[in-house]
Amino acid sequence: TTAKESTIVSGASTSGDAPASAADNPALLPESKPTVPTESDTLALSDSGNSDNGKGTRVFDDVPPQAIDVVQAIIAQKLKVPMSEIATSKSIKSLAAGTSTLQNELIGDLSKEFSGNLPRKAEELSLQELSTSISSFDGSLGKYTQARIARLFSSKMPGGISLAVARETMQLTYGIGPHRQDSVLLYALASEPSSRLASDTEAKA
């Protein structure tokens, strides 16, 4: 099991204006499960035939995130809801619940992440259709998520837990390669703590 992963993904997102909860907005009702690994996914992976590195550490297949993972993470972080509540069958327009400012912010964030390579009327497409249309995506995190993840560690994690330390721990202790680390970090971004964690001990709890 990956205690470190559960450490960095605890908490709630804090940025952006959005409906208070999924209960207040039927469009946020869950219809699909995010493909970035959750703690339960990691438990399942540990028994699914991934290799051992010879040092007693399980090595997971280093699979990069998909475009839909990035889209869900960005929207979940903005709406302050878990990724599992971002239904891929819904559009940005429906998720914004008629709030044009929020809709424009989401389109702007996604445009920055994918270097402007969004289709026309992107806000009217389902998230799955939108993600599939982003043909330029190569599995790498873009400018928006990189900046937000860096901010997450600088503003919400204790001084002893930097992004570099988190990546090193995932690699050496839990056998999680760079691409899969990106997926874990996307989940962390969508689950940002509301305030800075007070100590390394709290972060590791």
Coordinates of C-alpha atoms in Angstrom, one line a residue:
T1 CA 0.0 0.0 0.0
T2 CA 1.2 3.5 -0.6
A3 CA 1.0 5.5 2.6
K4 CA 2.9 8.4 0.9
E5 CA 0.3 8.6 -1.8
S6 CA -2.5 8.8 0.7
T7 CA -0.5 11.5 2.5
I8 CA -0.2 13.9 -0.4
V9 CA -3.8 13.5 -1.6
S10 CA -5.6 14.2 1.7
G11 CA -7.6 17.4 2.2
A12 CA -9.9 19.6 0.1
S13 CA -9.3 21.9 -2.8
T14 CA -9.4 25.6 -2.2
S15 CA -9.2 27.7 -5.4
G16 CA -12.0 29.0 -7.6
D17 CA -15.6 29.8 -7.2
A18 CA -18.1 26.9 -7.5
P19 CA -21.3 25.4 -6.2
A20 CA -20.9 24.4 -2.5
S21 CA -21.2 20.7 -3.2
A22 CA -22.5 18.0 -5.6
A23 CA -25.7 18.0 -3.6
D24 CA -26.3 21.6 -4.6
N25 CA -25.7 20.9 -8.3
P26 CA -27.1 17.7 -9.9
A27 CA -24.6 18.0 -12.7
L28 CA -21.9 17.0 -10.3
L29 CA -23.4 13.7 -9.4
P30 CA -20.9 10.9 -10.1
E31 CA -21.2 8.9 -13.2
S32 CA -17.6 7.6 -13.7
K33 CA -14.5 6.8 -11.8
P34 CA -11.4 8.8 -12.4
T35 CA -8.6 6.8 -14.0
V36 CA -5.8 8.4 -11.8
P37 CA -4.9 5.9 -9.0
T38 CA -6.7 6.3 -5.7
E39 CA -5.5 4.5 -2.6
S40 CA -7.9 1.6 -3.2
D41 CA -6.6 1.4 -6.8
T42 CA -3.1 1.2 -5.5
L43 CA -4.1 -1.6 -3.1
A44 CA -5.5 -3.5 -6.1
L45 CA -2.4 -2.8 -8.2
S46 CA -0.1 -4.3 -5.5
D47 CA -1.7 -7.7 -6.2
S48 CA -2.0 -7.4 -10.0
G49 CA 1.3 -8.8 -11.2
N50 CA 3.5 -5.7 -11.2
S51 CA 7.2 -6.6 -10.8
D52 CA 9.5 -6.4 -7.9
N53 CA 12.8 -4.4 -8.2
G54 CA 14.8 -7.0 -6.3
K55 CA 15.0 -4.8 -3.2
G56 CA 11.6 -5.7 -1.8
T57 CA 9.8 -2.8 -3.5
R58 CA 6.9 -3.4 -5.8
V59 CA 7.4 -1.7 -9.2
F60 CA 4.2 -0.5 -10.9
D61 CA 3.8 -0.2 -14.7
D62 CA 4.8 3.4 -15.4
V63 CA 1.6 4.5 -17.3
P64 CA 1.2 8.2 -18.0
P65 CA -2.1 10.0 -17.2
Q66 CA -4.7 10.4 -20.0
A67 CA -6.1 13.7 -21.1
I68 CA -9.4 12.9 -19.3
D69 CA -7.5 12.6 -16.0
V70 CA -6.0 16.0 -16.4
V71 CA -9.4 17.6 -17.4
Q72 CA -11.1 16.0 -14.4
A73 CA -8.4 17.1 -12.0
I74 CA -8.4 20.7 -13.1
I75 CA -12.2 20.9 -12.9
A76 CA -12.4 19.1 -9.6
Q77 CA -9.8 21.4 -8.1
K78 CA -11.7 24.5 -9.3
L79 CA -15.1 23.2 -8.1
K80 CA -13.8 21.9 -4.8
V81 CA -15.2 18.4 -5.2
P82 CA -13.5 15.0 -5.5
M83 CA -12.5 13.8 -8.9
S84 CA -15.0 11.0 -8.6
E85 CA -17.8 13.5 -8.7
I86 CA -16.8 15.0 -12.0
A87 CA -18.9 13.0 -14.5
T88 CA -17.2 12.6 -17.8
S89 CA -20.6 12.6 -19.6
K90 CA -21.2 16.2 -18.5
S91 CA -20.0 19.3 -20.2
I92 CA -18.1 22.3 -18.7
K93 CA -21.2 24.3 -19.4
S94 CA -23.4 22.0 -17.3
L95 CA -20.8 21.6 -14.6
A96 CA -20.6 25.4 -14.3
A97 CA -24.3 25.4 -13.7
G98 CA -24.9 28.6 -15.7
T99 CA -22.1 30.6 -14.1
S100 CA -20.4 32.2 -17.1
T101 CA -17.5 33.4 -15.0
L102 CA -16.7 29.9 -13.8
Q103 CA -17.2 28.5 -17.3
N104 CA -14.7 31.0 -18.7
E105 CA -12.2 30.3 -16.0
L106 CA -12.3 26.6 -16.6
I107 CA -11.9 27.0 -20.4
G108 CA -9.0 29.4 -19.7
D109 CA -7.3 26.9 -17.3
L110 CA -7.7 24.1 -19.8
S111 CA -6.5 26.2 -22.7
K112 CA -3.3 27.0 -20.7
E113 CA -2.8 23.4 -19.8
F114 CA -3.2 22.1 -23.4
S115 CA -1.4 25.1 -25.1
G116 CA -4.6 26.4 -26.6
N117 CA -5.4 23.2 -28.4
L118 CA -9.1 23.1 -27.5
P119 CA -11.9 22.5 -30.0
R120 CA -14.5 25.1 -30.9
K121 CA -17.3 25.3 -28.4
A122 CA -15.3 23.1 -26.0
E123 CA -17.6 24.1 -23.1
E124 CA -20.5 22.3 -24.9
L125 CA -18.8 18.9 -25.3
S126 CA -18.9 16.2 -22.8
L127 CA -15.6 15.9 -20.9
Q128 CA -14.9 12.6 -22.6
E129 CA -15.5 14.1 -26.0
L130 CA -13.4 17.1 -25.1
S131 CA -10.5 15.0 -23.9
T132 CA -10.6 12.7 -26.9
S133 CA -10.4 15.8 -29.2
I134 CA -7.1 17.0 -27.7
S135 CA -4.9 15.0 -30.0
S136 CA -1.8 17.0 -29.1
F137 CA -1.7 15.5 -25.5
D138 CA 1.3 13.3 -25.0
G139 CA 0.8 12.2 -21.4
S140 CA 2.9 15.1 -20.0
L141 CA 1.6 17.6 -17.5
G142 CA 1.1 21.1 -18.9
K143 CA 1.9 24.6 -17.7
Y144 CA -1.3 24.9 -15.6
T145 CA -1.0 21.7 -13.6
Q146 CA 2.7 22.0 -13.2
A147 CA 2.3 25.5 -11.7
R148 CA -0.6 24.4 -9.5
I149 CA 1.2 21.3 -8.2
A150 CA 4.3 23.4 -7.4
R151 CA 2.1 25.9 -5.5
L152 CA 0.4 23.0 -3.6
F153 CA 3.7 21.9 -2.2
S154 CA 5.1 25.4 -1.5
S155 CA 1.9 26.6 0.2
K156 CA 0.3 23.6 1.8
M157 CA 3.0 21.1 2.6
P158 CA 5.5 21.4 5.6
G159 CA 9.0 22.4 4.7
G160 CA 10.4 18.9 4.9
I161 CA 8.1 17.6 2.1
S162 CA 9.0 19.3 -1.2
L163 CA 7.8 18.1 -4.7
A164 CA 11.3 16.6 -5.3
V165 CA 11.1 14.7 -2.0
A166 CA 7.6 13.4 -2.8
R167 CA 8.7 12.2 -6.2
E168 CA 11.8 10.5 -4.8
T169 CA 9.8 8.8 -2.1
M170 CA 7.2 7.5 -4.6
Q171 CA 10.0 6.2 -6.8
L172 CA 12.4 4.6 -4.2
T173 CA 10.0 3.5 -1.5
Y174 CA 6.9 2.6 -3.5
G175 CA 8.2 1.8 -6.9
I176 CA 6.1 4.4 -8.7
G177 CA 7.7 5.7 -11.9
P178 CA 7.6 9.3 -13.1
H179 CA 4.5 9.0 -15.3
R180 CA 2.4 7.3 -12.6
Q181 CA 3.7 9.9 -10.2
D182 CA 2.1 12.5 -12.4
S183 CA -1.3 10.7 -12.0
V184 CA -0.8 10.7 -8.2
L185 CA 0.0 14.4 -8.2
L186 CA -3.1 15.1 -10.3
Y187 CA -5.2 13.4 -7.6
A188 CA -3.3 15.4 -5.0
L189 CA -4.1 18.6 -6.8
A190 CA -7.8 17.8 -6.8
S191 CA -7.6 17.0 -3.0
E192 CA -5.6 20.1 -1.9
P193 CA -5.7 20.7 1.9
S194 CA -7.5 23.8 3.0
S195 CA -4.4 25.0 4.9
R196 CA -0.8 24.2 5.3
L197 CA -0.1 21.0 7.1
A198 CA 1.7 21.8 10.4
S199 CA 4.4 19.2 10.4
D200 CA 6.0 16.3 8.4
T201 CA 4.3 14.0 10.9
E202 CA 0.9 15.3 10.1
A203 CA 1.7 15.0 6.4
K204 CA 2.7 11.4 6.8
A205 CA -0.3 10.5 8.9

